[in-house]
XYZ file of C-alpha atoms in Angstrom:
782
model
C 12.476 11.158 -24.163
C 14.670 12.633 -26.774
C 17.295 15.399 -26.115
C 18.236 17.773 -28.734
C 21.418 17.897 -27.180
C 22.043 14.090 -27.790
C 21.426 13.684 -31.295
C 23.230 9.462 -30.570
C 22.970 6.873 -27.279
C 25.691 6.460 -24.851
C 26.260 3.643 -26.738
C 29.394 2.431 -27.989
C 30.032 2.301 -31.408
C 32.449 -0.306 -33.246
C 35.115 0.084 -34.965
C 33.404 -0.056 -37.928
C 31.379 2.815 -36.772
C 34.486 3.977 -36.146
C 36.132 3.826 -39.541
C 33.184 4.957 -41.589
C 32.678 7.870 -38.927
C 36.472 8.620 -39.708
C 36.482 8.049 -43.922
C 33.484 10.440 -43.899
C 35.215 13.142 -42.818
C 38.065 13.277 -44.624
C 34.717 12.899 -48.616
C 33.250 16.438 -49.162
C 29.905 17.154 -48.569
C 26.995 15.701 -51.090
C 23.484 18.409 -51.660
C 21.028 17.862 -54.614
C 18.760 19.831 -54.773
C 15.752 17.618 -56.647
C 12.403 19.027 -58.434
C 9.096 17.427 -60.900
C 10.531 18.634 -63.767
C 13.085 20.923 -65.881
C 12.657 24.998 -64.641
C 11.128 24.661 -61.062
C 13.222 26.412 -59.672
C 16.444 24.002 -58.226
C 18.780 25.886 -60.357
C 17.440 28.826 -58.748
C 18.387 27.543 -55.511
C 21.293 26.500 -56.684
C 22.887 29.291 -56.669
C 20.792 30.320 -54.471
C 22.751 28.396 -51.798
C 26.392 29.042 -53.368
C 25.775 32.289 -52.199
C 25.342 32.384 -48.592
C 28.145 29.718 -48.446
C 30.354 32.389 -50.317
C 28.837 35.077 -47.614
C 29.789 32.651 -44.573
C 33.890 32.588 -46.477
C 33.265 29.684 -48.171
C 35.671 28.592 -51.505
C 32.819 28.151 -53.924
C 32.862 28.011 -57.468
C 30.461 26.305 -60.372
C 31.467 24.455 -62.914
C 28.066 23.044 -65.940
C 26.033 24.802 -64.724
C 22.667 25.971 -66.884
C 21.255 29.310 -65.986
C 18.757 28.975 -69.418
C 18.827 32.824 -69.231
C 16.360 33.084 -66.625
C 16.577 36.285 -65.160
C 15.996 35.644 -61.912
C 18.606 32.890 -62.029
C 21.502 35.017 -64.095
C 20.734 37.208 -61.161
C 21.379 34.361 -58.816
C 25.003 33.764 -60.313
C 26.992 37.202 -58.877
C 30.238 36.722 -57.934
C 30.773 33.247 -57.709
C 33.412 32.015 -59.432
C 33.250 29.651 -63.036
C 35.753 27.207 -63.494
C 35.007 26.483 -67.425
C 33.637 23.368 -68.078
C 34.456 20.998 -71.171
C 32.248 22.069 -74.041
C 31.095 19.744 -76.544
C 28.708 19.053 -79.602
C 25.788 15.440 -78.574
C 26.144 13.715 -82.778
C 22.672 12.475 -82.338
C 21.126 15.890 -81.999
C 23.766 18.799 -81.905
C 22.926 19.976 -79.069
C 26.115 21.785 -77.220
C 27.098 19.381 -73.712
C 29.528 20.551 -70.706
C 30.895 17.629 -68.912
C 33.275 18.890 -65.652
C 36.456 19.450 -65.907
C 37.528 17.408 -63.191
C 41.691 18.788 -64.013
C 40.529 22.317 -63.577
C 38.712 21.398 -60.852
C 41.522 19.728 -58.531
C 44.057 21.947 -59.047
C 41.342 24.676 -58.176
C 40.586 22.731 -55.623
C 37.782 24.671 -54.026
C 35.111 24.026 -50.948
C 32.158 23.906 -52.842
C 31.990 23.114 -56.501
C 27.729 23.795 -57.812
C 27.013 21.696 -61.041
C 23.892 20.727 -62.834
C 21.903 17.491 -64.369
C 23.028 15.015 -61.699
C 22.215 12.764 -65.387
C 24.342 13.887 -67.400
C 26.102 11.416 -69.432
C 29.453 12.739 -70.403
C 30.912 12.693 -73.525
C 33.200 9.885 -75.373
C 36.800 9.215 -73.871
C 35.783 11.175 -70.758
C 37.442 9.569 -67.796
C 33.774 8.570 -66.305
C 30.885 7.447 -68.056
C 27.938 9.280 -66.228
C 28.334 12.600 -64.033
C 27.280 11.134 -60.709
C 30.922 9.196 -61.214
C 32.633 12.487 -61.534
C 31.060 13.916 -58.380
C 31.656 10.952 -56.177
C 35.242 11.286 -58.286
C 34.893 15.325 -56.352
C 33.851 13.686 -53.531
C 36.586 11.603 -53.253
C 39.191 13.902 -52.676
C 36.744 15.931 -50.251
C 35.011 18.685 -52.392
C 32.020 19.196 -51.652
C 29.102 19.088 -54.092
C 25.813 20.519 -54.575
C 23.598 19.271 -57.820
C 20.270 19.006 -59.305
C 17.948 16.042 -60.868
C 14.770 15.518 -61.558
C 12.092 13.185 -60.306
C 11.674 11.239 -63.798
C 15.611 10.428 -63.962
C 15.867 8.142 -61.313
C 15.271 4.650 -61.992
C 12.202 3.096 -60.439
C 10.154 6.526 -61.569
C 11.425 7.092 -64.822
C 8.992 3.713 -66.208
C 5.780 5.506 -63.390
C 6.756 8.453 -65.155
C 6.005 7.324 -68.675
C 3.538 5.047 -67.763
C 1.438 8.061 -66.091
C 2.274 11.361 -68.476
C 4.272 8.973 -71.763
C 7.445 11.012 -70.943
C 10.806 9.625 -72.586
C 13.898 9.730 -70.535
C 17.372 9.454 -72.455
C 19.129 9.011 -69.322
C 18.772 8.425 -65.439
C 20.575 7.881 -62.505
C 19.797 4.399 -59.660
C 17.503 4.948 -57.503
C 19.215 5.268 -54.388
C 21.420 8.329 -55.418
C 19.741 9.995 -52.964
C 20.510 7.328 -50.640
C 24.187 9.028 -51.126
C 23.294 12.467 -50.377
C 24.026 13.932 -46.870
C 21.347 16.142 -47.775
C 17.992 16.087 -50.281
C 15.614 19.402 -51.100
C 12.681 19.379 -52.651
C 12.418 22.229 -55.225
C 8.120 22.308 -55.343
C 6.681 24.013 -57.862
C 2.423 24.585 -58.783
C 1.884 24.212 -62.600
C 0.067 27.272 -62.814
C 3.945 28.797 -62.133
C 5.678 26.306 -64.738
C 3.093 26.866 -66.987
C 2.936 30.600 -66.316
C 7.431 30.606 -67.433
C 6.705 28.636 -69.928
C 4.694 31.050 -71.580
C 6.820 34.138 -70.480
C 9.766 31.787 -73.592
C 11.976 31.125 -69.486
C 12.117 27.304 -70.406
C 13.424 26.713 -74.014
C 15.620 23.540 -74.226
C 13.820 21.990 -71.254
C 12.761 19.066 -73.123
C 9.564 18.207 -74.826
C 6.275 20.158 -74.248
C 4.592 16.345 -73.858
C 5.696 17.328 -70.139
C 4.892 20.359 -70.065
C 0.859 19.780 -70.007
C -0.831 20.086 -66.871
C -1.816 17.112 -65.923
C 1.420 15.477 -66.651
C 2.883 18.798 -64.447
C 0.944 17.915 -61.595
C 1.657 13.982 -62.088
C 4.974 15.161 -61.949
C 5.024 17.163 -58.802
C 3.085 14.749 -56.702
C 6.142 11.868 -57.871
C 8.840 14.443 -56.266
C 6.083 15.386 -53.216
C 6.014 11.614 -52.423
C 9.884 10.115 -53.540
C 10.884 13.078 -50.856
C 8.465 11.715 -48.038
C 9.800 7.568 -48.424
C 13.116 8.991 -47.326
C 11.934 11.557 -45.057
C 10.067 8.758 -43.352
C 13.279 6.435 -43.420
C 15.253 9.699 -42.213
C 12.572 9.417 -38.751
C 12.954 5.732 -38.533
C 16.256 5.749 -38.000
C 16.275 8.551 -35.554
C 13.871 7.023 -33.567
C 15.870 4.216 -33.239
C 18.726 5.718 -32.408
C 16.730 7.402 -30.088
C 15.321 3.957 -28.258
C 11.922 5.702 -29.256
C 9.498 3.741 -30.516
C 7.697 4.291 -33.652
C 5.624 7.660 -34.562
C 2.032 6.735 -35.184
C 0.474 7.842 -38.036
C 4.045 9.052 -39.772
C 5.179 5.961 -39.795
C 2.728 3.447 -40.807
C 2.647 -0.507 -40.275
C -0.025 -2.304 -41.838
C -0.774 -5.557 -41.085
C -3.509 -8.135 -43.156
C -4.234 -10.893 -41.646
C -6.557 -12.702 -44.071
C -6.816 -17.003 -44.720
C -6.244 -19.752 -47.329
C -10.048 -18.625 -48.942
C -10.700 -16.118 -52.106
C -11.265 -13.145 -50.326
C -7.619 -12.953 -48.973
C -6.296 -11.855 -51.870
C -9.531 -8.897 -51.425
C -7.909 -7.725 -48.355
C -4.184 -7.558 -49.293
C -4.595 -5.133 -51.653
C -7.686 -3.507 -49.474
C -4.397 -3.324 -46.616
C -1.698 -2.713 -49.760
C -3.634 0.573 -50.923
C -4.323 1.695 -46.785
C -0.165 0.928 -47.279
C 0.656 2.878 -50.523
C -1.342 6.127 -49.150
C -0.534 6.027 -45.830
C 2.983 5.347 -47.444
C 4.185 2.537 -44.879
C 5.140 -1.157 -44.820
C 2.394 -4.122 -45.373
C 2.604 -7.736 -43.903
C 0.512 -10.594 -44.503
C 0.523 -13.828 -41.228
C -1.961 -16.695 -42.084
C -2.866 -18.245 -38.887
C -2.687 -22.027 -40.450
C -2.463 -25.738 -38.264
C 0.637 -27.101 -39.687
C -0.470 -30.659 -39.041
C -2.737 -30.287 -41.032
C -2.224 -30.983 -45.550
C -3.933 -27.675 -46.539
C -7.108 -29.012 -49.238
C -6.071 -28.371 -53.151
C -8.108 -25.093 -53.222
C -6.433 -23.873 -49.393
C -2.708 -25.085 -51.826
C -3.808 -23.074 -54.979
C -4.611 -19.397 -52.992
C -1.776 -19.721 -50.949
C 0.241 -20.327 -54.591
C -1.931 -16.718 -55.554
C -1.771 -14.799 -52.240
C 2.820 -15.354 -51.836
C 2.725 -13.749 -55.276
C 0.713 -10.814 -54.940
C 2.426 -10.573 -51.061
C 5.513 -10.522 -53.685
C 4.450 -8.336 -56.624
C 3.468 -4.985 -54.590
C 6.416 -6.179 -52.069
C 5.116 -6.874 -49.171
C 6.297 -10.052 -46.402
C 4.162 -12.733 -45.290
C 4.313 -15.235 -42.297
C 2.514 -18.225 -42.250
C 1.399 -18.579 -38.235
C 1.267 -21.793 -36.365
C -2.595 -21.385 -34.854
C -3.227 -24.715 -32.708
C -6.952 -23.875 -31.860
C -8.877 -20.789 -33.124
C -8.961 -19.214 -29.309
C -5.619 -19.094 -29.377
C -5.317 -16.443 -32.431
C -6.463 -13.134 -31.272
C -3.308 -13.329 -28.186
C -0.813 -14.506 -30.834
C -2.230 -11.438 -33.988
C -1.284 -9.290 -30.409
C 1.873 -10.517 -29.994
C 2.748 -9.893 -33.021
C 1.722 -6.753 -33.748
C 3.652 -5.216 -31.044
C 7.011 -7.523 -32.204
C 5.980 -5.755 -35.595
C 4.957 -2.246 -34.068
C 2.519 -2.362 -36.108
C -0.770 0.785 -36.125
C -3.465 -0.571 -38.386
C -4.713 -4.121 -37.985
C -7.012 -4.996 -41.254
C -8.957 -8.244 -41.854
C -12.758 -9.443 -42.365
C -15.751 -9.580 -40.231
C -16.773 -11.862 -38.467
C -19.274 -14.305 -40.346
C -20.636 -16.056 -36.680
C -23.626 -15.927 -35.484
C -23.994 -13.818 -32.114
C -25.438 -16.976 -30.555
C -22.076 -18.400 -32.086
C -20.449 -15.277 -30.740
C -21.422 -15.706 -27.577
C -21.158 -19.454 -27.039
C -17.487 -19.780 -29.173
C -16.424 -16.126 -27.924
C -15.498 -13.355 -30.086
C -11.926 -12.845 -32.400
C -12.540 -9.130 -33.051
C -13.890 -8.980 -28.513
C -10.735 -10.527 -27.794
C -8.588 -9.057 -29.904
C -9.222 -5.564 -28.931
C -8.739 -6.234 -25.502
C -5.443 -7.330 -26.678
C -5.013 -3.755 -28.846
C -2.646 -1.850 -27.438
C -2.604 1.519 -29.616
C -3.393 -0.684 -33.146
C -6.416 0.691 -35.148
C -8.656 -2.129 -36.569
C -10.422 -1.237 -40.088
C -12.898 -4.694 -40.265
C -13.401 -5.400 -44.268
C -16.905 -5.583 -45.201
C -16.642 -8.069 -48.525
C -19.040 -6.114 -50.770
C -16.778 -7.379 -54.373
C -19.841 -9.337 -54.993
C -22.163 -6.947 -55.414
C -20.382 -3.795 -56.379
C -17.243 -4.921 -57.977
C -13.983 -4.251 -56.748
C -13.324 -0.878 -53.728
C -9.814 0.434 -54.916
C -9.240 3.928 -52.702
C -12.958 5.073 -53.174
C -13.417 8.216 -54.443
C -16.626 10.689 -55.253
C -17.167 11.679 -58.380
C -18.292 15.101 -59.378
C -21.382 16.475 -59.033
C -20.210 18.073 -61.967
C -21.389 16.671 -64.822
C -21.840 17.333 -68.545
C -25.451 19.130 -68.467
C -25.433 20.776 -71.452
C -28.859 21.957 -71.732
C -30.410 22.872 -68.051
C -31.172 26.112 -67.588
C -28.825 27.820 -64.425
C -31.002 28.999 -61.553
C -30.473 32.799 -60.765
C -28.901 31.802 -57.286
C -26.451 29.176 -59.574
C -25.783 32.463 -62.172
C -24.872 34.193 -59.734
C -22.081 31.848 -57.430
C -20.572 31.293 -60.918
C -20.186 35.526 -61.242
C -18.478 35.173 -58.254
C -15.737 32.875 -58.271
C -15.000 34.866 -62.361
C -14.424 37.677 -60.122
C -12.764 36.102 -57.259
C -8.878 36.770 -56.582
C -6.990 33.976 -57.038
C -5.575 32.678 -54.379
C -1.658 30.571 -53.253
C -0.984 29.100 -50.077
C 2.805 29.280 -49.688
C 3.189 25.699 -46.362
C 6.111 24.826 -44.336
C 6.989 22.553 -41.983
C 7.956 24.925 -39.576
C 8.335 28.738 -38.930
C 11.935 29.306 -40.969
C 11.936 27.813 -44.084
C 11.322 30.153 -45.876
C 7.888 30.822 -46.486
C 7.563 34.161 -46.479
C 10.682 34.620 -48.301
C 9.324 33.187 -51.444
C 5.721 34.864 -50.812
C 8.261 38.352 -50.851
C 10.340 37.233 -53.832
C 7.129 36.210 -56.122
C 5.675 39.973 -55.254
C 8.642 41.450 -56.517
C 9.117 39.471 -59.282
C 4.967 39.700 -60.386
C 5.419 43.916 -59.707
C 8.504 44.166 -62.088
C 5.831 42.913 -64.649
C 3.315 45.895 -63.669
C 1.380 43.904 -61.438
C 0.173 46.569 -58.294
C 1.232 44.363 -55.544
C 1.446 45.579 -51.546
C 1.856 44.098 -48.037
C -0.721 43.968 -46.859
C 0.767 41.902 -43.584
C 4.309 41.626 -42.894
C 6.142 39.313 -40.103
C 9.122 39.368 -40.638
C 10.741 38.696 -36.887
C 14.155 40.549 -37.589
C 14.825 37.886 -39.945
C 18.115 39.685 -42.565
C 17.125 37.520 -45.180
C 13.541 38.620 -45.645
C 13.584 42.219 -44.787
C 16.142 42.387 -47.296
C 12.720 40.909 -49.886
C 10.152 43.647 -49.106
C 12.687 45.452 -52.274
C 9.847 47.504 -53.827
C 6.724 45.863 -52.603
C 5.089 49.243 -50.636
C 3.357 48.345 -46.734
C -0.062 49.104 -45.925
C -0.167 50.427 -42.756
C -2.266 48.133 -39.797
C -5.079 49.410 -37.910
C -5.236 49.690 -34.709
C -7.082 48.114 -32.054
C -7.121 48.443 -28.584
C -7.774 45.443 -26.378
C -7.249 45.643 -22.895
C -6.143 49.325 -22.030
C -3.425 47.598 -25.073
C -2.599 49.017 -28.228
C -2.029 46.119 -30.450
C -1.890 45.711 -33.849
C -3.755 43.944 -37.226
C -3.900 43.479 -40.600
C -6.278 46.732 -42.230
C -8.378 44.855 -44.354
C -10.816 47.245 -45.189
C -8.209 49.742 -45.930
C -7.177 46.955 -48.809
C -10.076 47.011 -49.934
C -9.669 50.704 -50.293
C -7.280 50.771 -52.465
C -7.721 47.401 -54.235
C -4.771 46.515 -55.437
C -4.077 44.079 -57.901
C -2.394 41.206 -55.657
C -2.078 41.838 -51.834
C 0.786 39.255 -49.217
C -0.760 38.328 -46.579
C 1.519 36.294 -43.900
C 0.482 33.562 -41.464
C -2.828 32.849 -42.123
C -3.698 31.035 -38.719
C -4.148 34.153 -36.812
C -6.267 34.787 -34.431
C -7.594 38.485 -34.998
C -7.853 40.825 -31.444
C -11.122 40.599 -29.923
C -13.708 43.427 -30.957
C -12.600 42.617 -34.942
C -14.776 42.891 -37.865
C -13.338 39.102 -37.853
C -11.643 36.102 -35.746
C -9.973 34.552 -37.651
C -6.894 36.398 -40.694
C -8.039 33.966 -43.378
C -11.934 35.563 -43.007
C -9.755 38.780 -43.543
C -8.619 36.746 -46.827
C -11.879 35.920 -48.113
C -12.811 38.710 -47.992
C -10.308 39.604 -49.912
C -10.899 37.160 -52.839
C -14.189 38.165 -52.489
C -13.802 41.407 -53.810
C -11.887 40.248 -56.445
C -7.665 40.359 -54.161
C -5.849 38.421 -55.827
C -3.876 36.671 -52.292
C -0.490 34.768 -51.543
C 0.486 33.868 -47.596
C 1.651 31.590 -46.048
C 1.007 28.772 -43.654
C 2.737 26.182 -41.719
C 1.300 22.288 -41.889
C 0.728 22.420 -37.922
C -1.959 24.927 -38.190
C -4.407 22.476 -40.139
C -7.132 21.494 -38.554
C -7.820 17.930 -38.813
C -4.250 18.049 -37.921
C -4.391 18.984 -35.100
C -4.227 15.429 -32.757
C -1.393 14.253 -35.801
C 0.534 17.302 -34.664
C 0.125 16.852 -30.839
C 1.818 13.813 -30.972
C 5.115 14.358 -32.923
C 5.569 17.508 -31.028
C 3.498 17.169 -27.580
C 2.789 20.414 -28.605
C -1.126 21.537 -28.734
C -1.090 24.110 -31.515
C -4.382 26.218 -30.680
C -4.025 28.703 -33.809
C -5.608 26.501 -37.146
C -7.029 26.548 -40.341
C -9.546 24.737 -42.024
C -8.991 22.314 -44.453
C -10.852 24.322 -46.707
C -9.046 26.742 -46.692
C -6.828 24.533 -48.237
C -8.353 23.261 -50.352
C -9.635 26.528 -51.721
C -6.779 28.043 -52.452
C -6.450 28.256 -56.230
C -2.013 27.527 -55.640
C -0.457 25.383 -52.754
C 3.642 25.136 -52.801
C 5.256 23.032 -50.149
C 8.997 25.683 -48.740
C 10.523 22.768 -47.635
C 14.184 22.062 -46.216
C 15.822 20.151 -44.551
C 16.014 19.448 -40.280
C 19.270 19.864 -39.733
C 19.464 22.529 -42.246
C 16.532 24.646 -39.907
C 17.966 23.513 -37.368
C 21.487 25.087 -37.670
C 19.217 28.114 -38.748
C 17.711 28.768 -35.101
C 21.654 28.028 -34.332
C 23.029 31.219 -36.684
C 19.521 33.734 -35.045
C 18.246 33.949 -38.758
C 14.526 31.856 -36.700
C 14.031 33.686 -33.231
C 16.140 36.190 -30.836
C 18.755 34.153 -29.528
C 17.318 34.441 -26.039
C 14.789 31.511 -27.502
C 17.274 29.047 -30.065
C 17.941 26.629 -27.052
C 14.700 26.500 -25.410
C 13.744 25.436 -29.321
C 16.205 23.835 -30.611
C 15.154 21.460 -27.152
C 11.561 21.324 -27.611
C 9.328 22.066 -30.933
C 13.004 22.175 -33.049
C 13.923 18.666 -32.133
C 15.094 16.996 -34.458
C 12.862 13.533 -34.342
C 9.422 16.049 -34.090
C 11.182 18.435 -37.440
C 11.593 14.934 -39.743
C 8.145 14.078 -38.449
C 6.003 17.297 -39.295
C 8.110 17.486 -43.102
C 6.992 14.123 -43.838
C 3.703 15.062 -42.960
C 4.180 18.421 -45.128
C 5.021 16.136 -47.957
C 2.627 14.111 -47.205
C 0.080 16.900 -46.592
C 0.754 18.331 -50.225
C 0.790 15.496 -52.570
C -2.612 14.819 -51.205
C -3.826 17.932 -52.623
C -2.200 17.421 -54.947
C -4.003 14.130 -56.209
C -7.445 15.402 -55.221
C -6.718 18.569 -58.116
C -5.450 15.922 -61.117
C -8.850 13.719 -59.448
C -11.258 16.862 -59.428
C -9.668 18.055 -63.666
C -11.215 14.368 -64.279
C -7.776 12.821 -65.289
C -8.212 9.973 -67.065
C -4.678 8.876 -64.718
C -3.355 9.628 -61.245
C -1.191 7.486 -58.641
C -3.952 6.987 -56.917
C -6.093 4.597 -59.143
C -9.371 5.297 -61.084
C -12.881 7.033 -60.207
C -14.668 5.098 -58.275
C -18.597 4.294 -56.393
C -19.030 6.761 -54.057
C -18.378 6.835 -50.779
C -19.849 7.622 -47.361
C -18.377 7.777 -43.738
C -20.760 7.388 -40.087
C -18.147 8.782 -37.013
C -20.184 7.835 -34.046
C -19.222 10.010 -31.015
C -19.458 10.506 -27.499
C -20.094 13.522 -25.566
C -16.683 13.004 -23.953
C -13.788 15.454 -24.155
C -11.775 13.189 -27.119
C -14.557 12.708 -29.789
C -12.506 15.889 -31.478
C -10.444 13.115 -31.365
C -12.673 10.776 -33.712
C -14.504 13.472 -35.883
C -10.701 14.614 -37.183
C -9.928 10.896 -38.251
C -13.265 10.585 -39.793
C -12.554 13.488 -41.476
C -9.894 12.249 -42.574
C -10.538 9.429 -44.172
C -13.216 11.832 -46.466
C -10.830 13.406 -47.250
C -8.777 10.838 -48.863
C -12.182 9.491 -49.988
C -14.154 12.740 -51.625
C -16.642 11.245 -49.038
C -19.846 12.588 -48.008
C -19.204 12.717 -43.859
C -21.483 12.449 -40.730
C -20.686 13.172 -37.248
C -23.622 11.251 -35.057
C -24.270 11.288 -30.924
C -26.224 9.821 -28.865
C -27.780 11.822 -25.428
C -28.885 8.791 -22.976
C -32.093 10.476 -21.141
C -35.455 11.069 -21.014
C -36.038 14.505 -23.659
C -32.900 16.258 -24.814
C -32.219 17.399 -20.570
C -28.589 17.995 -21.065
C -25.843 19.818 -17.981
C -25.196 22.754 -19.556
C -21.596 21.562 -19.888
C -22.131 18.624 -22.243
C -24.271 21.248 -24.498
C -20.866 23.718 -24.406
C -19.251 20.822 -25.764
C -21.464 19.394 -27.566
C -21.324 23.059 -29.145
C -18.120 22.326 -29.680
C -18.184 19.383 -32.218
C -20.745 21.140 -34.088
C -18.683 24.098 -35.063
C -15.605 21.141 -35.428
C -17.138 18.886 -37.614
C -18.658 21.748 -40.005
C -15.648 23.927 -39.972
C -14.253 20.481 -41.608
C -17.232 20.447 -43.871
C -18.918 17.501 -42.312
C -22.426 17.198 -40.830
C -23.080 17.250 -37.024
C -26.257 14.881 -35.700
C -27.746 14.452 -31.497
C -30.181 12.310 -31.394
C -31.920 10.944 -27.980
C -32.033 7.167 -26.453
C -34.085 6.669 -22.571
C -32.297 3.662 -22.742
C -28.523 2.456 -23.480
C -29.808 -0.705 -24.742
C -31.172 1.019 -27.935
C -27.936 3.027 -28.994
C -26.838 0.227 -31.191
C -29.623 -0.106 -33.617
C -30.245 4.694 -33.385
C -26.582 4.486 -34.580
C -26.925 1.426 -37.480
C -30.499 2.879 -38.142
C -28.798 6.641 -38.888
C -25.589 5.211 -40.858
C -28.584 3.509 -43.512
C -30.669 6.310 -43.746
C -27.201 8.417 -44.462
C -26.360 5.634 -46.255
C -22.962 5.268 -44.105
C -19.708 2.673 -46.651
C -17.554 3.383 -43.657
C -18.182 3.182 -39.728
C -15.540 5.335 -37.473
C -15.470 4.659 -33.677
C -13.457 4.587 -30.854
C -12.054 1.558 -29.133
C -14.422 2.073 -26.563
C -12.307 1.178 -22.555
C -12.771 5.730 -21.872
C -16.731 6.149 -23.529
C -18.461 5.047 -20.573
C -22.060 5.132 -22.669
C -20.729 2.673 -25.457
C -18.681 -0.033 -22.963
C -23.228 0.542 -21.066
C -23.354 -0.937 -17.773
C -23.375 -3.926 -16.695
C -25.326 -6.822 -18.486
C -26.201 -4.533 -21.238
C -23.057 -5.531 -22.901
C -21.204 -3.283 -25.501
C -22.269 -0.534 -27.996
C -18.888 -0.920 -29.872
C -19.541 -5.275 -30.372
C -23.084 -4.726 -31.285
C -22.735 -1.499 -33.938
C -20.180 -4.131 -34.902
C -22.014 -6.761 -35.339
C -24.968 -4.228 -37.474
C -22.406 -2.856 -39.803
C -21.037 -6.524 -41.539
C -21.855 -4.779 -44.933
C -19.808 -2.271 -44.146
C -16.244 -0.684 -43.438
C -16.066 0.258 -39.657
C -12.243 2.010 -38.602
C -12.190 0.724 -34.749
C -9.973 3.652 -33.320
C -7.132 3.153 -31.038
C -7.327 3.641 -27.963
C -3.260 5.517 -27.609
C -5.236 8.014 -29.954
C -7.043 9.518 -26.875
C -3.909 9.590 -24.313
């Protein structure tokens, strides 16, 4: 078990490791603020960081910092000392530039220097060509540096940004620059916020106007989120290796494609690569071949093309020797364990039922040997339907210029027009600063003459948060008596009466006191929005319903208060507040998150380093997915996911046991990524629909969960177990299902079947060869 107090292992350090650690003691600390575009707020947060350090007695100066005269940024300059920079005029466009004055900084010798523009190029004749070289020079002289950079200024992302947005960048920094930093912090910003700043004239001199197109801002934002997520993923891998822990399933994905030198081999590899890219996982490809037999000319051609494809997409390909096909399942399972694979992608079996009975089934044998590994069986539909590249559902809101709207449609459109604007600040854990930023935005709006009030605020005694209340007025809470105890809740009715333009509401996932008009706080928020009141709110990623299982797997804690994912989808803006795990743990030690009595317990449990790294990656990926969904909903011509594709339908098969909720959430995640309709089906075995009260209640809970996540729940009846595969197949066909989700069935009695009846899963897989089938690992049920 991971011990938060033991960040390293008992293994003796090598001389090289000790030398490296000693030399690091004599170097400065390097922190980078990264954002999607100029004007995202990196300088503001860098200066705010500098002021906090200064308040702690640390010697901080600024040099070559540009506020662009943005009021909030200028305000953050505070009493920070400025070391004059070297000004010069760039001959190409006459722009005034600022170089670091290294000599002056060495003489002043501060503990920390704040400097903008990591990608800056120095004047001719300067000591170094680039600002990055200047910074490394200062670090070697034991001066810490905090700086800023945009995602499109990193080599590797520059070309991708140009291809997706048409934006050209004059100067870049090496792609591995972020690896040099001790801390990388993402400053997330929504396109709406950037466009608002642009309209207010705060982004003058920040580059060409092409960058400020809404679609471009969204694409660059997604790039930044995924870039930082990649770094977090690597940090998590290193941390777990140091702690002697296995990879975190569902976070650090390793995709294995089992292919043959056949024309469909490339299809399976491409599908595996799409999954790996979407989940930011590594891709491994194996091909079984009898080494003593020469390849045919056709197989040689396929081998060459597949090797080129794997190399092009950055995967790893390996040939495994095979003597007889009966050894393939064991060899594949051993390889998966050795490579810590989390998901295997392969084609459906081509054998008939008689051949499987006589010769055995590779898939059935593999399932018996796999533990903790998902198996995705890919249907080969390319000949009939064309290539499938992470398909998406085409929007139903097609151009209907001449069609008259019905009265109901008119009322719905009017409701949307009247509806308030909805913004959510999301974070990886408590204490990242969501409430702080919500209050800061509230005060910004108040200064612009917008009527803003606080509907519900939880400061948890944090001084920085209390200070941000500023001029905002707080609407008193309502008193509720429950079990002879007087409790306080947000007074939704009072807010409706006062009807401010904007209300700030903390802790969206909160459950109201029993007897309230609405059970959950998010329901109160929806009521306010429908009344035309705009809402800014906060939530942590662990409270999203569909991530409930992943969060429990990461932290060992089952989060009881959840928010349906559709609430996030309803928001007009969702903005991430990102904090590095070690910085968050330091805030905890300083008593800035919980009371002192709770600090050690929190650090040893939920706030363990491994938990925070994994939750941070989960938050980054979740928001990257949300950004991608919004880009596609706007029918952007280009997104990171690719072009529009055919409609998909996901079909989830569940039993009445306690593990069914996890399959439902997995089905939802798949449907959400594919923009697919999705259905959950259960078959009740018995005469008629007679069920015990416990089964009825459990199925009712499964239906509530499915509906809450936006799916459709169905219960069917069968007198005999052997009829179940046929019923499910028929219903899947009726639903036009293209994706089937089932469990591995080792703990689900009706999927196992009685003696002699065979496995429902085996029969269902055989009937579903024209569909993709995801067989979820038993490990998900632990």
